[in-house]
Coordinates of N, CA and C in Angstrom, one line a residue:
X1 N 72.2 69.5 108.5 CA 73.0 70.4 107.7 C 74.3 69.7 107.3
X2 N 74.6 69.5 105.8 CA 75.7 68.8 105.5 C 76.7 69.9 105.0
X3 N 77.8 69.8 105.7 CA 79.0 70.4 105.0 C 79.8 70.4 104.3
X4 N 80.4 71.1 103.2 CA 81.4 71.0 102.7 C 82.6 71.3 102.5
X5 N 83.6 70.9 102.7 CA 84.8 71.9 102.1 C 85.2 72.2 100.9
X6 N 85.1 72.4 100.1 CA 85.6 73.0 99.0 C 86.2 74.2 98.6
X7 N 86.4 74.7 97.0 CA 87.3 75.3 96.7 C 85.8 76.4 95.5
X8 N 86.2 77.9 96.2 CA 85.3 78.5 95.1 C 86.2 79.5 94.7
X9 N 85.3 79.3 93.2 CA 86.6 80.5 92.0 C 86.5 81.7 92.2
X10 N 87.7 82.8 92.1 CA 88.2 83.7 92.1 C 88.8 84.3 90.8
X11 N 88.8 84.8 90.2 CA 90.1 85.7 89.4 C 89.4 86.0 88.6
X12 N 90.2 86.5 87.1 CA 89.8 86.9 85.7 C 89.6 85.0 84.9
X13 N 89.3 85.3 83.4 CA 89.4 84.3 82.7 C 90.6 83.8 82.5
X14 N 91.0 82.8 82.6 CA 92.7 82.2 82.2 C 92.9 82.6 83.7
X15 N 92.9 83.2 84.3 CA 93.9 83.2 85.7 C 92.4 83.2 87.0
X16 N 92.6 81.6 87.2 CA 92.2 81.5 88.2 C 92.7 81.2 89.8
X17 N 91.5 81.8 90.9 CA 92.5 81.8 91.9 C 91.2 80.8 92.4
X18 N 91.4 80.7 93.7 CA 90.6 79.8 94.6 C 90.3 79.7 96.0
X19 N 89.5 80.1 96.6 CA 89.2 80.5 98.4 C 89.0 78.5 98.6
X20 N 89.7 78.3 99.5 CA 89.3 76.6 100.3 C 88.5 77.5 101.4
X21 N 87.0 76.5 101.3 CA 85.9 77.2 102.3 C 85.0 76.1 102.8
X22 N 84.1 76.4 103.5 CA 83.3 75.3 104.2 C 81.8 76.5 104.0
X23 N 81.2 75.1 103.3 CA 79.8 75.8 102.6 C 78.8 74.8 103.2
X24 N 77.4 74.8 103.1 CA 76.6 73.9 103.3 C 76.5 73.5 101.9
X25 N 76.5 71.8 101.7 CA 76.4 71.4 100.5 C 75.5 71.6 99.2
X26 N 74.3 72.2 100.0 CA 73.3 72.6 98.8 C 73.3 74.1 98.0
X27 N 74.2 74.8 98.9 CA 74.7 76.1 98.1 C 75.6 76.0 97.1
X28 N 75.5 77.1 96.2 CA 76.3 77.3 94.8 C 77.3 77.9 95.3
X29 N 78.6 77.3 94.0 CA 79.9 77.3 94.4 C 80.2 78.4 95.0
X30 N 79.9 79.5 94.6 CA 80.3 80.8 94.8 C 79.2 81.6 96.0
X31 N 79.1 81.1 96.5 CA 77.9 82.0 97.2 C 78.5 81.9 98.7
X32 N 77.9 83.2 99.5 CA 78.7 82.9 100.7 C 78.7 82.1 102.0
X33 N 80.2 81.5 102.5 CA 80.1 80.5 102.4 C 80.8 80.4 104.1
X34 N 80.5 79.5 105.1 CA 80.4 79.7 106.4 C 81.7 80.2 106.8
X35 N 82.8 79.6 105.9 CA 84.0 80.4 106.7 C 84.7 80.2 105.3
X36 N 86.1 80.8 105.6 CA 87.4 80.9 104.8 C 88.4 80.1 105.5
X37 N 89.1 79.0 104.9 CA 90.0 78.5 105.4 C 91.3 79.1 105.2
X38 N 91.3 78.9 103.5 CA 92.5 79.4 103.1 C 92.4 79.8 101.7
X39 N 93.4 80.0 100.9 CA 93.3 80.3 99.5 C 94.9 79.4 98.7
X40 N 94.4 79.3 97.2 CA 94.9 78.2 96.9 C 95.5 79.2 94.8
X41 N 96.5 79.1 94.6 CA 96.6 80.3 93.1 C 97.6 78.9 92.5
X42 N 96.4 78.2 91.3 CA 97.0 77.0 90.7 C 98.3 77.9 90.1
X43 N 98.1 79.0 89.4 CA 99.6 79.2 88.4 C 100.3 79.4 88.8
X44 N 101.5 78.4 89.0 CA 102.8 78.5 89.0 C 103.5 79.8 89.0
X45 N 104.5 80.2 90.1 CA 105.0 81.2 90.0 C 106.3 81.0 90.2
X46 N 107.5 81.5 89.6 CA 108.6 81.3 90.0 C 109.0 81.3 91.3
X47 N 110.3 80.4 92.0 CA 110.6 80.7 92.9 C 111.7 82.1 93.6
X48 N 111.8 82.2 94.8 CA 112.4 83.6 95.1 C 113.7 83.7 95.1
X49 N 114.4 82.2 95.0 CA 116.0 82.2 94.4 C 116.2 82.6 92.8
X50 N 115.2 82.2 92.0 CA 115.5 82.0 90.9 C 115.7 81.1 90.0
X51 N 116.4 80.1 90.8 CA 116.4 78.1 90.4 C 115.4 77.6 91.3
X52 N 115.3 76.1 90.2 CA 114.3 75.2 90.6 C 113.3 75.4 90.0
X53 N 112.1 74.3 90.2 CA 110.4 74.1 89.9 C 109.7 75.4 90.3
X54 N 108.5 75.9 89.2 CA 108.1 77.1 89.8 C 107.1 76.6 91.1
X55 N 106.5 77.0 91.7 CA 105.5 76.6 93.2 C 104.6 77.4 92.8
X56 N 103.3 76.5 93.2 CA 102.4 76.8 93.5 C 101.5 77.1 94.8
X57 N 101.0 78.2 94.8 CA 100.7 78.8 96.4 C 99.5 78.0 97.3
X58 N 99.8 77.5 98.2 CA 98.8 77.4 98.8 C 98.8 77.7 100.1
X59 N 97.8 78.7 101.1 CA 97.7 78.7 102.4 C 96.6 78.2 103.0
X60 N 97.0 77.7 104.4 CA 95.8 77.0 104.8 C 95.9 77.0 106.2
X61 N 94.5 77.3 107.3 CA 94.6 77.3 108.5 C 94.3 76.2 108.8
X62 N 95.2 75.3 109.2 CA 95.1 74.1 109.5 C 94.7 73.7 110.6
X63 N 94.6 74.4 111.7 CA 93.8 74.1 112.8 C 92.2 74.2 112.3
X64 N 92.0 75.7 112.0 CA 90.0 75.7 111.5 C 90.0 74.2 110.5
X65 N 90.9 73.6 109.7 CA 90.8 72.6 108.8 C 90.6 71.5 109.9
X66 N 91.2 71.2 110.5 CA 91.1 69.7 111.6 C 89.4 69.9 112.2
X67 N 89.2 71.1 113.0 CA 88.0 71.4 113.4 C 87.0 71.1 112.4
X68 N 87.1 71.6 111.5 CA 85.6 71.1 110.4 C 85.8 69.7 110.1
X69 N 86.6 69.5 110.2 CA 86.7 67.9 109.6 C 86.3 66.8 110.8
X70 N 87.0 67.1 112.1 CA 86.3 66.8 113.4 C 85.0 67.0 113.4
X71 N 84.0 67.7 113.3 CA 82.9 68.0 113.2 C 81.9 67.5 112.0
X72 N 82.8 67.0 111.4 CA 81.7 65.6 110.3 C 81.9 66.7 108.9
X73 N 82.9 67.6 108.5 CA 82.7 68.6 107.1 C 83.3 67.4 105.7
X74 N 82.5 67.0 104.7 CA 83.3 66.0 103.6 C 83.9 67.3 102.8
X75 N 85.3 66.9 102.4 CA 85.6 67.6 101.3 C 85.5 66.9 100.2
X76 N 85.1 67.9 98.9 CA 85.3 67.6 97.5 C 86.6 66.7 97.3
X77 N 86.4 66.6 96.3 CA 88.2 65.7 95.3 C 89.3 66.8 95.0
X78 N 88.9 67.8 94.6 CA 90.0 68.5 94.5 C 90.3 69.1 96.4
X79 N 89.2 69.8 96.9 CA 90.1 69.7 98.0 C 90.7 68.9 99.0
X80 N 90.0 68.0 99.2 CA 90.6 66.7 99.6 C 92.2 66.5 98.7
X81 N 92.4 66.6 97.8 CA 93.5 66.8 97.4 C 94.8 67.9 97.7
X82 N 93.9 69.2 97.9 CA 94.9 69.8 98.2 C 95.0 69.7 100.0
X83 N 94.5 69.0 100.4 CA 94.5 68.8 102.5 C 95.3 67.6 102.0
X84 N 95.2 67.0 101.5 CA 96.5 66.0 101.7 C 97.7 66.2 101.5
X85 N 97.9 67.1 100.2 CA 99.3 68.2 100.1 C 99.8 68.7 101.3
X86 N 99.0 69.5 102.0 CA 99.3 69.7 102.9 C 99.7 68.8 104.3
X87 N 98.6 68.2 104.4 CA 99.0 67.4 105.5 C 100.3 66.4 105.4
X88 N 100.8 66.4 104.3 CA 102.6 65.9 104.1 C 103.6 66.9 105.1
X89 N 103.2 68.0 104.8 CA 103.4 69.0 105.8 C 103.7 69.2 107.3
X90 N 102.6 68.7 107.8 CA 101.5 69.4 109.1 C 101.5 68.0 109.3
X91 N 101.6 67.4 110.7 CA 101.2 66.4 111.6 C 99.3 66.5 111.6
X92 N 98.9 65.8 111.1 CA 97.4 65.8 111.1 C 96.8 64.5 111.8
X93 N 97.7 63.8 112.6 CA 97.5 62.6 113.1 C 95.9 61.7 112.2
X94 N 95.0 61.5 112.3 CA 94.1 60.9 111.9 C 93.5 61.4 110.6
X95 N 93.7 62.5 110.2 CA 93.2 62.8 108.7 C 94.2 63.0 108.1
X96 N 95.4 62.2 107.9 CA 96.1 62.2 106.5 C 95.6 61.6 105.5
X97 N 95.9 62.2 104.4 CA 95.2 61.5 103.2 C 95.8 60.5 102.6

């Protein structure tokens, strides 16, 4: 059984959101998927001072993330991308990206 982490779509048209999830690789993007990591909303939203870059949201349980990845889970390119975001963050000792 090969795993994967990835990212399945959420929202309306123009405003997409994103669940980071761990699926078995031969399932469709959208279908349900062994767990929920975290969720990821590309649009930009202002910040809560008012100045500065708008941010973009990302949450993520970083422990269930080390665990799947310990356990042999490949992520996609985009999520692999956003685990490296984060792990700038988060001490991930052996899976920084």
């Amino acid at each position: 059984m090969v795993l994967k982490i990835r990212l399945a779509r959420f929202g309306k048209r123009n405003s997409p959101f994103y669940n980071i999830v761990v699926a078995q690789a031969r399932t469709a993007r959208n279908s349900k998927p062994l767990e929920v990591l975290g969720t990821y909303d590309p649009i930009p939203k202002p910040p809560l001072s008012g100045e500065g870059k708008p941010i973009k949201d990302i949450k993520l349980d970083t422990s269930r993330a080390k665990y799947w990845l310990g356990v042999g889970a490949q992520p996609s390119e985009p999520a692999w991308r956003l685990l490296s975001m984060v792990s700038r963050l988060f001490d991930w000792g052996d899976f920084e990206g």
